Short mmCIF file of C-alpha atoms and ligand atoms in Angstrom, two decimals:
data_model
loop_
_atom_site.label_atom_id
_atom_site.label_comp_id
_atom_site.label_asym_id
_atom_site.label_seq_id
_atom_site.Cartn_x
_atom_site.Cartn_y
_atom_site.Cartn_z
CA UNK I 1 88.26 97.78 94.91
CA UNK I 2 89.33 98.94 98.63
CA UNK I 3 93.09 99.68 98.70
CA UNK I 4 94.34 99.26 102.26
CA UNK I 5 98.15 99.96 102.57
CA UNK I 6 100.29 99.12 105.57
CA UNK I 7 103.10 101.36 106.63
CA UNK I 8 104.78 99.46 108.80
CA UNK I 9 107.46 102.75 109.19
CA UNK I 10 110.34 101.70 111.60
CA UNK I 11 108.44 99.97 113.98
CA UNK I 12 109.67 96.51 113.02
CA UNK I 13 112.84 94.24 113.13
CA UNK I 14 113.87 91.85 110.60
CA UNK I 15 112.65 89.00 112.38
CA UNK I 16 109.78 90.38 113.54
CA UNK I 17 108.70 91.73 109.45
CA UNK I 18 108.90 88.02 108.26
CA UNK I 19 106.64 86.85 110.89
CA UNK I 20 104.07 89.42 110.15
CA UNK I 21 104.18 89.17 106.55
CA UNK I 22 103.97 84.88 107.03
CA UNK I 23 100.99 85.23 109.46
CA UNK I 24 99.58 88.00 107.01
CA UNK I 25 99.82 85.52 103.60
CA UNK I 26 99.01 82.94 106.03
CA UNK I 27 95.72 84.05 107.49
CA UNK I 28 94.65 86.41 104.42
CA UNK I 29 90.83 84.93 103.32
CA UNK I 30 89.52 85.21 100.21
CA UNK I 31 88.40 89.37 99.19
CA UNK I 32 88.40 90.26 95.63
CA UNK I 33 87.49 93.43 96.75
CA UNK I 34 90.92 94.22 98.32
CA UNK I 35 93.84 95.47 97.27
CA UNK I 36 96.67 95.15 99.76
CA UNK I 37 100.30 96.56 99.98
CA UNK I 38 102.87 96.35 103.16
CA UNK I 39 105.26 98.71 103.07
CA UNK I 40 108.33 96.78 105.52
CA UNK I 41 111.91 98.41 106.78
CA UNK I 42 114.04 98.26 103.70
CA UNK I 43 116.18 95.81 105.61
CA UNK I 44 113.40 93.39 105.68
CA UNK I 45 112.18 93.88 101.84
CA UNK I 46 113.79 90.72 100.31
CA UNK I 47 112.22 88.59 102.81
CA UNK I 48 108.96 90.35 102.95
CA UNK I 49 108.71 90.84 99.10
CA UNK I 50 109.94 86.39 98.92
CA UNK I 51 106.95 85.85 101.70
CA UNK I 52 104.20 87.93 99.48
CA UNK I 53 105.57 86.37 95.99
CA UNK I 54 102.66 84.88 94.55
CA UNK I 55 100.09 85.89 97.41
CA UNK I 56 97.58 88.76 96.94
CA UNK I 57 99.76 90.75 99.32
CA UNK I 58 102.11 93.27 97.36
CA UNK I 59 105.49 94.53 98.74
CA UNK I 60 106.20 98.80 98.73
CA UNK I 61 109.58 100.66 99.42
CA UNK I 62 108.86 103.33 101.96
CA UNK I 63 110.88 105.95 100.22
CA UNK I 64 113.20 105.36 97.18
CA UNK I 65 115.93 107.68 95.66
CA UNK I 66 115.71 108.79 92.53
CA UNK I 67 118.43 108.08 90.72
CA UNK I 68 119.18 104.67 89.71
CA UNK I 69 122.81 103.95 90.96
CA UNK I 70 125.87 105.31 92.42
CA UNK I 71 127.37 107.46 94.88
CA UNK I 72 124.60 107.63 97.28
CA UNK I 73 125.52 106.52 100.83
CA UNK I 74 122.20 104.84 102.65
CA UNK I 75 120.35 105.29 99.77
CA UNK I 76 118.17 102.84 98.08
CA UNK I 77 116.61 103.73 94.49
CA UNK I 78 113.35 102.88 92.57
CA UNK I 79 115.38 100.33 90.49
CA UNK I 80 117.26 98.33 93.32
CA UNK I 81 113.40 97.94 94.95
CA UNK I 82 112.00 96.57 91.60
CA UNK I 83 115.35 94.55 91.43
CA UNK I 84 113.90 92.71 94.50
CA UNK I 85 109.96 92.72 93.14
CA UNK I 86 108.79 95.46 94.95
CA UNK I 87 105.64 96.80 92.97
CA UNK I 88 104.93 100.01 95.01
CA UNK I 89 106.30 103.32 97.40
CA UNK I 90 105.30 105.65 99.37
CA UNK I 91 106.60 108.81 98.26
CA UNK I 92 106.60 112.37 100.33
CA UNK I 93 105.69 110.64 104.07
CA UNK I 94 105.17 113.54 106.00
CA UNK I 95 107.73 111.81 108.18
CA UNK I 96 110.38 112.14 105.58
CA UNK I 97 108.74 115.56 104.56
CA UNK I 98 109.51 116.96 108.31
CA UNK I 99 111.95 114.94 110.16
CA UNK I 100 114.32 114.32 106.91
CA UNK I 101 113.46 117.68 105.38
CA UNK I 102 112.20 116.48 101.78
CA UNK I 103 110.96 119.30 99.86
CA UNK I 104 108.06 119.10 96.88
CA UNK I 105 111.29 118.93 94.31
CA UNK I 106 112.39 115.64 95.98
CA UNK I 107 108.74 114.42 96.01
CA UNK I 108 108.78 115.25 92.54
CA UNK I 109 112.14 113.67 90.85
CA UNK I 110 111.14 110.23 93.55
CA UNK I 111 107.80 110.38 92.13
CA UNK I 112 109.76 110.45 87.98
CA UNK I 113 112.03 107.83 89.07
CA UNK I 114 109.05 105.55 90.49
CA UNK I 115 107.32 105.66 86.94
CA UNK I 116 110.63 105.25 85.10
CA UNK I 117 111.05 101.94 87.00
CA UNK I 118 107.38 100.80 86.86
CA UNK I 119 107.15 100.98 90.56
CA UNK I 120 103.57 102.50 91.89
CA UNK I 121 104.25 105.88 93.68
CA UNK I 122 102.17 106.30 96.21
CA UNK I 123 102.52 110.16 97.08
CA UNK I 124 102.02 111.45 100.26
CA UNK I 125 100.13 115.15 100.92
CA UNK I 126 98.48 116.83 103.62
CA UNK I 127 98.74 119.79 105.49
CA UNK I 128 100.00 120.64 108.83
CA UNK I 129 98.26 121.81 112.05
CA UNK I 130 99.68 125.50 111.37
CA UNK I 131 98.36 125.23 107.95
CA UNK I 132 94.66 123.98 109.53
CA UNK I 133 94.79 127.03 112.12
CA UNK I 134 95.43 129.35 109.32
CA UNK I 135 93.10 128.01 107.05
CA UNK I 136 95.30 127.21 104.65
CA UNK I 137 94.59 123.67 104.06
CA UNK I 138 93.23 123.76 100.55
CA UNK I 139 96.09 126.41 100.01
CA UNK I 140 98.55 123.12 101.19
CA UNK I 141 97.07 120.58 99.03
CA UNK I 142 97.14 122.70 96.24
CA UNK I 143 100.99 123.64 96.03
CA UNK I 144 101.66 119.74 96.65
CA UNK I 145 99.89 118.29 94.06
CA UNK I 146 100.50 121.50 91.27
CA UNK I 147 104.98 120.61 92.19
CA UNK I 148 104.11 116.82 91.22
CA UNK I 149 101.72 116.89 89.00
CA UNK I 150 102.16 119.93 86.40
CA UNK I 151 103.93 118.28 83.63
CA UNK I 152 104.26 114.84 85.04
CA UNK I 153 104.44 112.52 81.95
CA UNK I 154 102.33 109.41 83.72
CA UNK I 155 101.89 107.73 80.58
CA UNK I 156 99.81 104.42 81.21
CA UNK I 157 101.51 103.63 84.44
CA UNK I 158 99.35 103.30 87.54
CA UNK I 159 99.69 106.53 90.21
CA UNK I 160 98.11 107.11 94.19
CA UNK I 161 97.88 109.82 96.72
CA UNK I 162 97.43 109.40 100.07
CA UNK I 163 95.77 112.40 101.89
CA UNK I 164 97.47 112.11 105.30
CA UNK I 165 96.92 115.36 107.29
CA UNK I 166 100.26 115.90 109.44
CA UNK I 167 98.07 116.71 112.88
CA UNK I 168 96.45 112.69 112.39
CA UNK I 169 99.74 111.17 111.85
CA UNK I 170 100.81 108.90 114.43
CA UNK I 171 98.89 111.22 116.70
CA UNK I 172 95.43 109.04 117.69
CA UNK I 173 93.95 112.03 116.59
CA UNK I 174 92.05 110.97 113.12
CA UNK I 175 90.29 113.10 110.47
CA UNK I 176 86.51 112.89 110.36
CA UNK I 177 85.62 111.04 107.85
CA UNK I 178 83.64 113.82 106.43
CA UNK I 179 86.09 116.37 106.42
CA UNK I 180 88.48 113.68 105.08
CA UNK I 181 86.11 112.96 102.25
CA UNK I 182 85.72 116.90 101.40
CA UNK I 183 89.27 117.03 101.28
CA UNK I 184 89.53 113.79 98.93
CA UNK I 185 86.83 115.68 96.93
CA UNK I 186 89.14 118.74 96.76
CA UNK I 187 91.90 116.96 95.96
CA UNK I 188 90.43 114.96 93.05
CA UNK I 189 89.35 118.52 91.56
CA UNK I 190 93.41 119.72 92.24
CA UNK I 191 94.56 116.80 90.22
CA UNK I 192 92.08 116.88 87.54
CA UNK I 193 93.69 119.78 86.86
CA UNK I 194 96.81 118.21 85.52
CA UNK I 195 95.87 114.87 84.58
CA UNK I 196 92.72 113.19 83.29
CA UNK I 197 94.29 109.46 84.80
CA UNK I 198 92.28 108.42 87.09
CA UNK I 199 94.02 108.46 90.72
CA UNK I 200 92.58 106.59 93.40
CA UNK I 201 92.97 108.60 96.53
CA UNK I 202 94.13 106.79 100.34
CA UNK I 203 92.90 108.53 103.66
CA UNK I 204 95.87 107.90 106.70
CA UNK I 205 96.26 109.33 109.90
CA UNK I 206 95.39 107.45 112.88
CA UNK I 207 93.12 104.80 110.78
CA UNK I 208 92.26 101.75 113.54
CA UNK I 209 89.61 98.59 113.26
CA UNK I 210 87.26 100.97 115.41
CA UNK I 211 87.26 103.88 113.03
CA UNK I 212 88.10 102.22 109.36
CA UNK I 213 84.56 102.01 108.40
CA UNK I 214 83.76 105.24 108.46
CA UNK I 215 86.26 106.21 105.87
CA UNK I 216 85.75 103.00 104.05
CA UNK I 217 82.04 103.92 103.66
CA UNK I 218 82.58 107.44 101.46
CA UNK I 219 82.80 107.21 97.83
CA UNK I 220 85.43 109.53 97.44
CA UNK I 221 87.78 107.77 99.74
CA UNK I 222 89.68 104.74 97.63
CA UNK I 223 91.17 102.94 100.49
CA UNK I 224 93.40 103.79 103.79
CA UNK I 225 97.29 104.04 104.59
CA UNK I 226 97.60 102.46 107.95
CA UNK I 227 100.25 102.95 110.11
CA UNK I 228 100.77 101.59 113.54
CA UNK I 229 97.62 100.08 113.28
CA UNK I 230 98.58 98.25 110.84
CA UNK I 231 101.71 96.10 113.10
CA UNK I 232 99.38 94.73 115.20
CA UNK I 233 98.29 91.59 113.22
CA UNK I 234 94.70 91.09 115.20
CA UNK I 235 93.90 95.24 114.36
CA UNK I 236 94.87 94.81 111.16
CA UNK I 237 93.23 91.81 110.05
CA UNK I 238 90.08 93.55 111.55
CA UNK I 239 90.77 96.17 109.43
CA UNK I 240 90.39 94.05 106.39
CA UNK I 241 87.39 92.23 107.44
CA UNK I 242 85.78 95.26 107.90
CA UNK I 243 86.45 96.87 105.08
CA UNK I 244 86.37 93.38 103.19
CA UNK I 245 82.10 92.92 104.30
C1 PEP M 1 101.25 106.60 108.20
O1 PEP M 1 102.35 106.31 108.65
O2 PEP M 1 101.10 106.80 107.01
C2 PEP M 1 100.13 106.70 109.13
C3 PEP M 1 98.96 107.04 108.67
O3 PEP M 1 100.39 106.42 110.45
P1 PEP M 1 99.29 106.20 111.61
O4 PEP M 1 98.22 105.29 111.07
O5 PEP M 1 100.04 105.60 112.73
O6 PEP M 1 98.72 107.54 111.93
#
């Protein structure tokens, strides 16, 4: 199984969510060999998560907060997204880890209330281009995955990572796919560590229908997280058939 996961960040109105998630469902051919999950503006959820009910296309928050209900101005928790049949969220986008200043301790409690509401966390690690040019990668990896993972009660719940190096993000500037897959190989020794559930581990940043395969083709590398490739509805279908033959 291939997991390809769409983060379609804030790039999308209401309107224009439902008609990519109808000519998604729509279009979507038979591959038993994909899993796929579209992560929509939490203003478009309902109608995303209402176009994907019963389809093989699952609906993710993009970032949840962790506690239930309450006082929370422009939040939106784990519970109110499984309210709606959400089945999955990213947790940790370097985008929330550097423009809204989320620290491993947020990652952490959004990652507790996830499992507490059933809801897949999908958490997101990687380092910087500071951390790269200071060879402090592995050093990066390590601290994010030891402040989620030591003493994380998973239980039998389901659990992702998404290796997403910060420099590949949104930058056209992708990981090779062999220093992604030592990285995945790294990180599936970090975790191992902690845990002995078996976490399937995404590769993002700067993932297109030129490039896909060349992740896709390393065993160590359990799908993609997909970002603005993944609005454009001709890319990202030739994303899937790639992966999908
Ligand atoms: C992402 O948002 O997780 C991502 C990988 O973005 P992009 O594909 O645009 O680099």
């Amino acid at each position: 199984m291939t997991h390809i996961f769409a983060n379609w960040k804030m790039y999308l109105d209401v309107v224009e969510s439902r008609v990519l998630g109808e000519t998604l469902v729509d279009t979507w051919k038979t591959h038993d060999n994909i899993n796929c999950v579209v992560f929509p503006t939490p203003l478009a959820a309902v109608d995303v998560t209402e176009i994907c009910e019963g389809t093989p296309v699952s609906v993710g928050a993009q970032n949840v907060a962790w506690v239930p209900r309450g006082a929370y101005t422009g939040a939106s928790s784990a519970m109110l997204y499984k309210n709606i049949g959400c089945t999955y969220a990213l947790v940790g986008h370097s985008e929330r880890r550097y423009i809204f200043g989320e620290r491993n301790i947020d990652v952490r409690k959004k990652t507790e209330a996830c499992l507490e509401q059933n809801i897949i966390p999908v958490i997101c690690i990687g380092e910087s281009q500071k951390d790269r040019d200071n060879g402090k990668e592995e050093y990066r990896i390590k601290k994010q995955i030891m402040r989620v993972f030591d003493g994380l009660n998973i239980g039998d719940s389901k659990i992702f990572v998404a290796y997403e190096p910060v420099w590949a993000v949104g930058t056209g500037i992708p990981c090779d796919p062999d220093e992604a897959e030592k990285m995945h190989i790294y990180i599936k020794e970090q975790i191992a560590e902690f845990t002995d559930v078996q976490v399937p581990i995404l590769y993002g940043g700067s993932v297109n229908a030129d490039n896909v395969t060349g992740y896709a083709s390393s065993s160590h590398i359990d799908g993609m997280l997909v970002g603005s490739a993944s609005v454009k509805i001709e890319e990202f279908s030739r994303i899937i058939e790639a992966v999908a033959s």
